[in-house]
mmCIF file of C-alpha atoms and ligand atoms in Angstrom:
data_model
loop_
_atom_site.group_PDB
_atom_site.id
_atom_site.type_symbol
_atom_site.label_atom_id
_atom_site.label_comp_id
_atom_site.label_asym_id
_atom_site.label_seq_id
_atom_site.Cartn_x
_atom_site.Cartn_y
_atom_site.Cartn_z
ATOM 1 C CA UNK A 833 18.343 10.726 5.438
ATOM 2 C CA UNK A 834 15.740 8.073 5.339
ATOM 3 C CA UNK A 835 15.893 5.936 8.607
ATOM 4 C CA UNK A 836 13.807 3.403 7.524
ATOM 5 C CA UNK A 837 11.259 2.863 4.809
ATOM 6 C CA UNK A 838 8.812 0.282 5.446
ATOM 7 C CA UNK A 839 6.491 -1.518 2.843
ATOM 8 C CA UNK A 840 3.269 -2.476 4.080
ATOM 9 C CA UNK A 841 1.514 -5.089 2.163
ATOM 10 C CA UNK A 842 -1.529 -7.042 2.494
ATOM 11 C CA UNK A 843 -4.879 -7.943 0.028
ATOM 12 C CA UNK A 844 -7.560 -5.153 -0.348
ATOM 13 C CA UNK A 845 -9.873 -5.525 3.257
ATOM 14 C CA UNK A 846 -6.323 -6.945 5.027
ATOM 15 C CA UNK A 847 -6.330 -3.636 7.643
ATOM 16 C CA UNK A 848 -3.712 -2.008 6.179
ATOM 17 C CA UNK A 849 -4.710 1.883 5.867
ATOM 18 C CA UNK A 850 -5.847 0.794 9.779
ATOM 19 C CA UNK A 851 -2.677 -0.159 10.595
ATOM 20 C CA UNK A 852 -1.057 2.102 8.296
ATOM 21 C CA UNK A 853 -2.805 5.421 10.479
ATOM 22 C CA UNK A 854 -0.975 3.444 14.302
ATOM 23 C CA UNK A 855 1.901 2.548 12.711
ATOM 24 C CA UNK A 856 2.708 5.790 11.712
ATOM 25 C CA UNK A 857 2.881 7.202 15.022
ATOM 26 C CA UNK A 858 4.580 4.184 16.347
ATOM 27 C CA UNK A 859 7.175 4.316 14.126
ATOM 28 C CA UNK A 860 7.258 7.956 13.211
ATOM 29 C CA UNK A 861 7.388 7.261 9.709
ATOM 30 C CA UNK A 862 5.542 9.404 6.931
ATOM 31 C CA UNK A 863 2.332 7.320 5.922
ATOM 32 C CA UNK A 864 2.343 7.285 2.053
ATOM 33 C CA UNK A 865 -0.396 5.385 0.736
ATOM 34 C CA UNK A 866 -1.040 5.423 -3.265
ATOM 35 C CA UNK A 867 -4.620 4.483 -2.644
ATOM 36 C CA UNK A 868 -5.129 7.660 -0.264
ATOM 37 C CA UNK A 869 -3.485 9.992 -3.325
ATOM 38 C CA UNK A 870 -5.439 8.315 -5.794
ATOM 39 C CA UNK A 871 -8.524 8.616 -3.787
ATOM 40 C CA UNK A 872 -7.607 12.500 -3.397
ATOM 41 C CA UNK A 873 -7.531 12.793 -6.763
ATOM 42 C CA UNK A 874 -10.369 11.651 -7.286
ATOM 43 C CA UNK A 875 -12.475 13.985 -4.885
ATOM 44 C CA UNK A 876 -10.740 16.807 -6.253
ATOM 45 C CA UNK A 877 -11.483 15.626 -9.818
ATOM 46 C CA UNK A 878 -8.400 17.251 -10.357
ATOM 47 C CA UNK A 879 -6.437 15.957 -14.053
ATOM 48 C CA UNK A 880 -4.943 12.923 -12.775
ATOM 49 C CA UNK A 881 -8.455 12.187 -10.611
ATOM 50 C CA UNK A 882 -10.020 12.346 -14.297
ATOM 51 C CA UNK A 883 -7.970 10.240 -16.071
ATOM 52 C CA UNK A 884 -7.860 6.918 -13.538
ATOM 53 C CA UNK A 885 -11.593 7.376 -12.218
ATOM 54 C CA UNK A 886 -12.169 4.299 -14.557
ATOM 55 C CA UNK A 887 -9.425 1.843 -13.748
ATOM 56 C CA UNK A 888 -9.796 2.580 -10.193
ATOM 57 C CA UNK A 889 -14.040 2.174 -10.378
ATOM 58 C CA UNK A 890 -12.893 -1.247 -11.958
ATOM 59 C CA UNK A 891 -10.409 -2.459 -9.361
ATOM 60 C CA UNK A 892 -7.521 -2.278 -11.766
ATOM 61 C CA UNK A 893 -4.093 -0.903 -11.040
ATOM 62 C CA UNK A 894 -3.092 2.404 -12.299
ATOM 63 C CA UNK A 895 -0.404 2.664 -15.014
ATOM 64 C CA UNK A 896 3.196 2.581 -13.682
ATOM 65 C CA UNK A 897 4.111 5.309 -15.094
ATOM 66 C CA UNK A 898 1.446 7.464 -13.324
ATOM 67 C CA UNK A 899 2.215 5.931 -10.387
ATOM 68 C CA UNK A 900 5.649 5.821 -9.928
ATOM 69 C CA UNK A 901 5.897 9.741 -10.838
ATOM 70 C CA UNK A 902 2.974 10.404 -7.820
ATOM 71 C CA UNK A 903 4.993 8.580 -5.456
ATOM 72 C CA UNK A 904 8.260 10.299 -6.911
ATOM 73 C CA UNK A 905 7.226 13.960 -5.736
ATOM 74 C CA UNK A 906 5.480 12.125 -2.424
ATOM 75 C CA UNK A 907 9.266 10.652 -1.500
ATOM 76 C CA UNK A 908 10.990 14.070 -2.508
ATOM 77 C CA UNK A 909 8.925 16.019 0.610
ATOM 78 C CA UNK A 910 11.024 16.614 3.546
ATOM 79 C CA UNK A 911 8.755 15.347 6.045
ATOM 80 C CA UNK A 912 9.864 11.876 4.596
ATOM 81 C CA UNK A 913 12.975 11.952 5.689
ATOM 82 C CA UNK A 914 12.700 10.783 9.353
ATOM 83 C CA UNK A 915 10.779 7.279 8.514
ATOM 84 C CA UNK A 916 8.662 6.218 5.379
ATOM 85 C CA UNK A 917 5.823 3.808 5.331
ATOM 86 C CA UNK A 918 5.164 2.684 2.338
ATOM 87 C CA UNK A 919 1.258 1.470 2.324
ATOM 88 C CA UNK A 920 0.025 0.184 -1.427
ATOM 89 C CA UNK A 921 3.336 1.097 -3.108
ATOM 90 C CA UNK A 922 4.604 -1.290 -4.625
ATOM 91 C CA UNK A 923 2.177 -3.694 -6.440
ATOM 92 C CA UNK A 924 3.896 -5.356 -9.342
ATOM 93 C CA UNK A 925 7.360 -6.218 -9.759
ATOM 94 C CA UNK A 926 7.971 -3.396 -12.024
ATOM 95 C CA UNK A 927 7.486 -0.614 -9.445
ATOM 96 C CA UNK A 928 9.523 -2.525 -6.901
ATOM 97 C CA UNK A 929 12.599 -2.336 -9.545
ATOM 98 C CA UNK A 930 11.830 1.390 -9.525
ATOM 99 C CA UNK A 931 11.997 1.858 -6.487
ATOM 100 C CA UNK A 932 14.817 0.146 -5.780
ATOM 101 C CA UNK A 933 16.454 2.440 -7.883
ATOM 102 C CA UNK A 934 14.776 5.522 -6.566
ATOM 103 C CA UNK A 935 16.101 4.936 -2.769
ATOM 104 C CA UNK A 936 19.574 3.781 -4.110
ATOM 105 C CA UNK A 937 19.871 7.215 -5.711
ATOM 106 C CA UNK A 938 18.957 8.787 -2.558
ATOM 107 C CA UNK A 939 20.979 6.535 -0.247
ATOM 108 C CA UNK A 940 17.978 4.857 1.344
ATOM 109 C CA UNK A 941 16.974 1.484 2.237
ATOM 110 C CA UNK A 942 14.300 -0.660 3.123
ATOM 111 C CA UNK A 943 14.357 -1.812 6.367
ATOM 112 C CA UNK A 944 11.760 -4.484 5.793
ATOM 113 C CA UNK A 945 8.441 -5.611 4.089
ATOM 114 C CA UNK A 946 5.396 -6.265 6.269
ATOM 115 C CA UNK A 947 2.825 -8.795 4.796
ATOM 116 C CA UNK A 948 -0.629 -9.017 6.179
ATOM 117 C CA UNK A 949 -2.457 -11.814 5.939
ATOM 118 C CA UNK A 950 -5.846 -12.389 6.715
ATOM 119 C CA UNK A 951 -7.927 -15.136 4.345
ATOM 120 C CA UNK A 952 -10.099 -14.633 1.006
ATOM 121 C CA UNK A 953 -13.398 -14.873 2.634
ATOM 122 C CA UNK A 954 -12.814 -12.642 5.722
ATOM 123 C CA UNK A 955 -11.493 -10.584 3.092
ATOM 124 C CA UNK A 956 -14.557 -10.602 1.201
ATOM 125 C CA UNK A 957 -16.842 -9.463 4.537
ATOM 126 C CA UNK A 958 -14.958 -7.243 5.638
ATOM 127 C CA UNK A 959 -14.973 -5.400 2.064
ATOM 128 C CA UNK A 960 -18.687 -5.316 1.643
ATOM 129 C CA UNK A 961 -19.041 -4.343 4.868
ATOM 130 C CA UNK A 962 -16.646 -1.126 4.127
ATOM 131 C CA UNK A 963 -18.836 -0.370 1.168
ATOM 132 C CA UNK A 964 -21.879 0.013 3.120
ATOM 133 C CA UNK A 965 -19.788 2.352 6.097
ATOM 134 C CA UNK A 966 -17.380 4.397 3.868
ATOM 135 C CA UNK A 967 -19.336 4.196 0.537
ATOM 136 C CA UNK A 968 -15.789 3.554 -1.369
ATOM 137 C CA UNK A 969 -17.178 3.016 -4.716
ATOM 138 C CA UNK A 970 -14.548 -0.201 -5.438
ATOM 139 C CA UNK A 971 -15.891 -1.698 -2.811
ATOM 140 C CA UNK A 972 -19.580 -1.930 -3.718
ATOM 141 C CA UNK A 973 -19.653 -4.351 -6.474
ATOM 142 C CA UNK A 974 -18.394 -7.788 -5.437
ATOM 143 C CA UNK A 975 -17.115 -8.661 -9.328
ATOM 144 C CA UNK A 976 -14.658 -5.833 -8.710
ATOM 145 C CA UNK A 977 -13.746 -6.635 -4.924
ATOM 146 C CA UNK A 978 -12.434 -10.226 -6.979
ATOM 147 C CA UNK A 979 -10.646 -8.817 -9.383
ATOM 148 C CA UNK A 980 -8.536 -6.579 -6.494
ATOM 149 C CA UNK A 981 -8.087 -9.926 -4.702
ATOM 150 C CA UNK A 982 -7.012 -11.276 -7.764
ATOM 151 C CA UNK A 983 -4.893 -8.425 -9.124
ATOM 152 C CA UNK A 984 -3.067 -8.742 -5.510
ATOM 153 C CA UNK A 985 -2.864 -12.163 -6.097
ATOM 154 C CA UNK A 986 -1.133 -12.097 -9.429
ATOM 155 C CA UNK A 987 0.947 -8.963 -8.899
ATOM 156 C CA UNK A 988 1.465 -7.521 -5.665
ATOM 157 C CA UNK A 989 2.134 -11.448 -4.326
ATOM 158 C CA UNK A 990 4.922 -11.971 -6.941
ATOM 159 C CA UNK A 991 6.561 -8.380 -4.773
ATOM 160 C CA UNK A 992 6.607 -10.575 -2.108
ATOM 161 C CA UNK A 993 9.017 -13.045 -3.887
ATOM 162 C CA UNK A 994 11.289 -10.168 -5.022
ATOM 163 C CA UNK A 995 12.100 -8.959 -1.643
ATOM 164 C CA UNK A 996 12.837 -12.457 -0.315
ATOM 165 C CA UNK A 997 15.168 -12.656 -3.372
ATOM 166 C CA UNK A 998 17.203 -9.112 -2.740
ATOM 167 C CA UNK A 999 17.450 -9.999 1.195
ATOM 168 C CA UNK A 1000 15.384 -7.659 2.112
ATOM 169 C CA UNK A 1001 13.689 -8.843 5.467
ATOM 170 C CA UNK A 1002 9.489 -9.857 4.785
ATOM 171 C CA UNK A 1003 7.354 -10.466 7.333
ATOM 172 C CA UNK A 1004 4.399 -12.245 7.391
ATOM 173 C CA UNK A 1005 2.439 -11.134 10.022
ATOM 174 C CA UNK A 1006 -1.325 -12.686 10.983
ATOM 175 C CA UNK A 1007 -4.016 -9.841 10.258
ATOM 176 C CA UNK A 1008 -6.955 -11.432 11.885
ATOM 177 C CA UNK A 1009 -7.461 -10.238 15.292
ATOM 178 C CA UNK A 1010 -7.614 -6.978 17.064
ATOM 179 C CA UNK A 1011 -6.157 -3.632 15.417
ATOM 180 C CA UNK A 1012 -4.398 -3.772 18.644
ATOM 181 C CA UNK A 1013 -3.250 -7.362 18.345
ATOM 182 C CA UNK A 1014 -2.039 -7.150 14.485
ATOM 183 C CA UNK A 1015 -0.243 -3.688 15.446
ATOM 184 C CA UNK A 1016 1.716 -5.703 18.257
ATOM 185 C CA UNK A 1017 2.859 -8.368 15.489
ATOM 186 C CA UNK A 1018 4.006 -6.035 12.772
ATOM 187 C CA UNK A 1019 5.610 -4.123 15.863
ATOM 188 C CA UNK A 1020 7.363 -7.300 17.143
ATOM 189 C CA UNK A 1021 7.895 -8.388 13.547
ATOM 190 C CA UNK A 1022 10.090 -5.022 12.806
ATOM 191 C CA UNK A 1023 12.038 -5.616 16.720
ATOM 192 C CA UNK A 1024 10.256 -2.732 17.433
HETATM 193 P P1 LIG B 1255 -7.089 -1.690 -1.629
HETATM 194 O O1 LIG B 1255 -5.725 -2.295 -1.448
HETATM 195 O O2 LIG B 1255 -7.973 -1.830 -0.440
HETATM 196 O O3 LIG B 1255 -7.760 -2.109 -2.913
HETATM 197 P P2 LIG B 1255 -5.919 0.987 -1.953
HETATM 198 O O4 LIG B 1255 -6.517 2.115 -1.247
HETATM 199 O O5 LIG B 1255 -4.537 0.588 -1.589
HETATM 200 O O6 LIG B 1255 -6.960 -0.153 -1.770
HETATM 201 O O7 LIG B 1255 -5.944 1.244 -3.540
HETATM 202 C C1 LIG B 1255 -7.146 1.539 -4.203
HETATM 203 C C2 LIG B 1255 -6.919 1.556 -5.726
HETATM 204 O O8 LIG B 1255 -5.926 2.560 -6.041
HETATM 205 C C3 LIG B 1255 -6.362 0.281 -6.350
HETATM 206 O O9 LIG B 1255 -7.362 -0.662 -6.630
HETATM 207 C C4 LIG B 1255 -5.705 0.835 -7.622
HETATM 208 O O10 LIG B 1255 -6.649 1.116 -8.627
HETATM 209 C C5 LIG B 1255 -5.120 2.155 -7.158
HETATM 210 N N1 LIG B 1255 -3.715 1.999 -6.691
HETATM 211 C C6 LIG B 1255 -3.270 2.167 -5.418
HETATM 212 N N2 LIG B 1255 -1.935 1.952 -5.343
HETATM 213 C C7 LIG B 1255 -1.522 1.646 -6.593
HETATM 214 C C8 LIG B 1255 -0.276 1.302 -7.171
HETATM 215 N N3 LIG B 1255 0.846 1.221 -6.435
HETATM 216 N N4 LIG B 1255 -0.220 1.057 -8.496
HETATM 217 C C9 LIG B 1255 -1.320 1.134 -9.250
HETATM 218 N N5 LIG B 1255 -2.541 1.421 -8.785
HETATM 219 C C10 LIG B 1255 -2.657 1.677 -7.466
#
Protein backbone atom coordinates (compact mmCIF):
# COMPACT_ATOMS: atom_id res chain seq x y z
CA UNK A 1 0.00 0.00 0.00
CA UNK A 2 0.81 3.51 -0.91
CA UNK A 3 1.24 5.66 2.33
CA UNK A 4 1.25 8.74 0.77
CA UNK A 5 1.75 10.10 -2.70
CA UNK A 6 2.80 13.55 -2.89
CA UNK A 7 2.63 15.94 -6.00
CA UNK A 8 5.27 18.36 -6.22
CA UNK A 9 4.61 21.28 -8.36
CA UNK A 10 6.26 24.41 -9.17
CA UNK A 11 7.34 26.48 -12.74
CA UNK A 12 10.47 25.16 -14.63
CA UNK A 13 13.74 26.87 -12.42
CA UNK A 14 11.17 26.71 -9.08
CA UNK A 15 13.82 24.02 -7.20
CA UNK A 16 11.84 21.26 -7.53
CA UNK A 17 14.18 18.22 -8.76
CA UNK A 18 16.36 20.07 -5.66
CA UNK A 19 13.86 19.58 -3.40
CA UNK A 20 12.55 16.62 -5.01
CA UNK A 21 16.35 14.66 -4.28
CA UNK A 22 15.80 15.97 0.17
CA UNK A 23 12.46 15.33 0.16
CA UNK A 24 12.80 11.99 -0.78
CA UNK A 25 14.79 10.97 2.05
CA UNK A 26 12.75 13.02 4.37
CA UNK A 27 9.79 11.53 3.54
CA UNK A 28 10.91 8.17 2.30
CA UNK A 29 8.91 8.39 -0.66
CA UNK A 30 10.02 7.05 -4.22
CA UNK A 31 11.13 10.24 -6.27
CA UNK A 32 9.35 9.90 -9.69
CA UNK A 33 10.04 12.69 -11.83
CA UNK A 34 8.74 12.56 -15.67
CA UNK A 35 11.38 15.06 -16.59
CA UNK A 36 14.25 12.69 -15.12
CA UNK A 37 12.61 9.58 -17.40
CA UNK A 38 12.27 11.71 -20.24
CA UNK A 39 15.70 13.02 -19.88
CA UNK A 40 16.88 9.19 -19.63
CA UNK A 41 15.41 8.58 -22.61
CA UNK A 42 16.88 10.81 -24.20
CA UNK A 43 20.62 9.91 -23.31
CA UNK A 44 19.90 6.49 -24.11
CA UNK A 45 18.33 7.53 -27.45
CA UNK A 46 16.41 4.66 -26.76
CA UNK A 47 12.64 4.58 -28.99
CA UNK A 48 10.73 6.73 -26.80
CA UNK A 49 14.12 9.16 -26.36
CA UNK A 50 13.72 9.37 -30.34
CA UNK A 51 10.40 10.15 -30.72
CA UNK A 52 10.01 13.30 -28.00
CA UNK A 53 13.71 14.69 -28.56
CA UNK A 54 11.74 17.46 -30.49
CA UNK A 55 8.90 18.49 -28.23
CA UNK A 56 11.13 18.34 -25.34
CA UNK A 57 14.15 20.59 -27.35
CA UNK A 58 11.05 22.96 -27.79
CA UNK A 59 9.77 23.18 -24.23
CA UNK A 60 6.52 21.49 -25.09
CA UNK A 61 4.79 18.81 -23.10
CA UNK A 62 4.90 15.30 -24.19
CA UNK A 63 1.69 13.60 -25.43
CA UNK A 64 -0.53 12.19 -22.64
CA UNK A 65 -0.68 9.22 -23.83
CA UNK A 66 3.14 8.67 -23.73
CA UNK A 67 3.20 9.97 -20.59
CA UNK A 68 0.70 8.57 -18.64
CA UNK A 69 1.82 4.89 -19.84
CA UNK A 70 5.74 5.90 -18.56
CA UNK A 71 4.45 6.84 -15.33
CA UNK A 72 2.01 3.71 -15.38
CA UNK A 73 4.96 1.03 -15.27
CA UNK A 74 7.01 3.76 -12.88
CA UNK A 75 3.85 3.47 -10.18
CA UNK A 76 3.56 -0.44 -10.75
CA UNK A 77 7.43 -0.95 -9.16
CA UNK A 78 7.40 -2.14 -5.70
CA UNK A 79 9.74 0.24 -4.34
CA UNK A 80 6.69 2.69 -4.68
CA UNK A 81 4.81 1.34 -2.33
CA UNK A 82 6.18 2.85 0.94
CA UNK A 83 5.75 6.74 -0.20
CA UNK A 84 5.50 8.34 -3.79
CA UNK A 85 6.62 11.74 -4.78
CA UNK A 86 5.27 12.75 -7.58
CA UNK A 87 7.76 15.58 -9.18
CA UNK A 88 6.45 16.92 -12.89
CA UNK A 89 3.52 14.46 -13.02
CA UNK A 90 0.80 15.87 -13.49
CA UNK A 91 0.80 18.92 -15.87
CA UNK A 92 -2.58 19.35 -17.45
CA UNK A 93 -5.83 18.53 -16.17
CA UNK A 94 -6.10 15.53 -18.26
CA UNK A 95 -3.33 13.52 -16.56
CA UNK A 96 -4.59 14.55 -13.15
CA UNK A 97 -8.09 12.75 -14.14
CA UNK A 98 -5.85 9.79 -14.95
CA UNK A 99 -4.40 9.59 -12.24
CA UNK A 100 -7.01 9.91 -10.14
CA UNK A 101 -8.23 6.94 -11.57
CA UNK A 102 -4.98 5.08 -11.55
CA UNK A 103 -4.53 5.37 -7.52
CA UNK A 104 -8.34 4.71 -7.01
CA UNK A 105 -7.79 1.37 -8.74
CA UNK A 106 -4.96 0.68 -6.56
CA UNK A 107 -6.47 2.00 -3.32
CA UNK A 108 -4.16 4.99 -3.03
CA UNK A 109 -4.45 8.52 -2.25
CA UNK A 110 -2.92 11.71 -2.38
CA UNK A 111 -1.99 13.02 0.67
CA UNK A 112 -1.41 16.50 -0.65
CA UNK A 113 -0.11 18.83 -3.50
CA UNK A 114 2.95 20.98 -2.84
CA UNK A 115 3.16 24.24 -4.97
CA UNK A 116 6.37 26.12 -5.25
CA UNK A 117 6.45 29.40 -5.92
CA UNK A 118 9.18 31.50 -6.67
CA UNK A 119 8.51 34.65 -9.34
CA UNK A 120 8.90 34.85 -13.33
CA UNK A 121 12.09 36.70 -13.33
CA UNK A 122 14.02 34.75 -10.62
CA UNK A 123 12.70 32.08 -12.63
CA UNK A 124 14.21 33.28 -15.67
CA UNK A 125 18.00 33.61 -13.88
CA UNK A 126 18.01 30.90 -12.35
CA UNK A 127 17.21 28.93 -15.76
CA UNK A 128 19.93 30.47 -17.80
CA UNK A 129 22.10 30.08 -15.23
CA UNK A 130 21.32 26.07 -15.24
CA UNK A 131 22.00 26.10 -18.93
CA UNK A 132 25.42 27.31 -18.61
CA UNK A 133 26.18 24.58 -15.34
CA UNK A 134 24.19 21.47 -16.51
CA UNK A 135 24.11 22.20 -20.30
CA UNK A 136 20.21 21.00 -20.33
CA UNK A 137 19.53 21.78 -23.84
CA UNK A 138 15.75 23.40 -22.89
CA UNK A 139 17.33 25.58 -20.97
CA UNK A 140 19.67 27.35 -23.39
CA UNK A 141 17.41 29.27 -25.55
CA UNK A 142 15.40 31.86 -23.62
CA UNK A 143 12.26 31.70 -26.39
CA UNK A 144 11.88 28.14 -25.11
CA UNK A 145 12.54 28.81 -21.25
CA UNK A 146 9.01 31.22 -22.02
CA UNK A 147 7.15 28.93 -23.53
CA UNK A 148 7.81 26.28 -20.32
CA UNK A 149 6.81 29.22 -18.10
CA UNK A 150 3.99 29.65 -20.16
CA UNK A 151 2.98 26.04 -20.78
CA UNK A 152 3.07 25.84 -16.73
CA UNK A 153 1.14 28.74 -16.72
CA UNK A 154 -1.68 27.59 -18.90
CA UNK A 155 -1.68 23.92 -17.91
CA UNK A 156 0.02 22.72 -15.00
CA UNK A 157 -1.61 26.04 -13.01
CA UNK A 158 -5.19 25.00 -14.01
CA UNK A 159 -3.90 21.28 -11.83
CA UNK A 160 -3.69 23.47 -9.16
CA UNK A 161 -7.45 24.42 -9.34
CA UNK A 162 -8.46 20.73 -9.71
CA UNK A 163 -7.02 19.62 -6.51
CA UNK A 164 -8.53 22.53 -4.55
CA UNK A 165 -11.81 21.37 -6.19
CA UNK A 166 -11.54 17.37 -5.19
CA UNK A 167 -10.34 18.42 -1.48
CA UNK A 168 -7.29 17.35 -1.89
CA UNK A 169 -4.97 19.49 0.48
CA UNK A 170 -2.47 22.20 -1.87
CA UNK A 171 0.07 23.94 -0.48
CA UNK A 172 1.61 26.85 -1.52
CA UNK A 173 4.81 26.99 -0.21
CA UNK A 174 7.49 30.15 -0.83
CA UNK A 175 10.49 28.76 -3.05
CA UNK A 176 12.81 31.64 -2.71
CA UNK A 177 15.27 31.13 -0.07
CA UNK A 178 17.63 28.47 1.01
CA UNK A 179 17.22 24.69 -0.23
CA UNK A 180 17.26 24.33 3.43
CA UNK A 181 14.66 26.98 4.14
CA UNK A 182 12.06 25.88 1.23
CA UNK A 183 12.62 22.09 2.44
CA UNK A 184 11.50 23.27 6.06
CA UNK A 185 8.19 24.87 4.46
CA UNK A 186 7.09 22.02 2.27
CA UNK A 187 8.09 19.90 5.47
CA UNK A 188 5.92 22.06 7.80
CA UNK A 189 3.39 22.45 4.99
CA UNK A 190 2.83 18.40 4.88
CA UNK A 191 2.84 18.43 9.29
CA UNK A 192 5.81 16.73 8.76
P1 LIG B 1 11.05 21.75 -16.00
O1 LIG B 1 9.81 21.69 -15.15
O2 LIG B 1 12.21 22.38 -15.32
O3 LIG B 1 10.80 22.30 -17.38
P2 LIG B 1 11.17 18.81 -16.11
O4 LIG B 1 12.45 18.14 -15.90
O5 LIG B 1 10.09 18.58 -15.12
O6 LIG B 1 11.56 20.31 -16.26
O7 LIG B 1 10.58 18.44 -17.56
C1 LIG B 1 11.34 18.66 -18.72
C2 LIG B 1 10.48 18.39 -19.97
O8 LIG B 1 10.01 17.03 -19.94
C3 LIG B 1 9.20 19.22 -20.11
O9 LIG B 1 9.44 20.48 -20.68
C4 LIG B 1 8.36 18.31 -21.01
O10 LIG B 1 8.76 18.39 -22.36
C5 LIG B 1 8.70 16.92 -20.51
N1 LIG B 1 7.75 16.47 -19.45
C6 LIG B 1 8.06 16.25 -18.15
N2 LIG B 1 6.96 15.85 -17.46
C7 LIG B 1 5.94 15.81 -18.34
C8 LIG B 1 4.56 15.51 -18.25
N3 LIG B 1 3.99 15.15 -17.09
N4 LIG B 1 3.81 15.57 -19.37
C9 LIG B 1 4.35 15.93 -20.54
N5 LIG B 1 5.64 16.26 -20.71
C10 LIG B 1 6.44 16.21 -19.63
Amino acid sequence: MIRQTVLLFGPPGSGKGTQAKVLEQRLRAAHVSTGDMFREHLSRRSELGIKIDHIMRNGQLVPDAVTNEMVRDRLLRPDVALGTLLDGFPRNIPQARWLDIFLAGRGYSIRGVVVLSVPRPALIERLKGRAMKEGRADDADEAVIRRRLDTYAAQTEACIGFYQSTKVPVHLVDGVGSIEEVTTRVLRSLGN
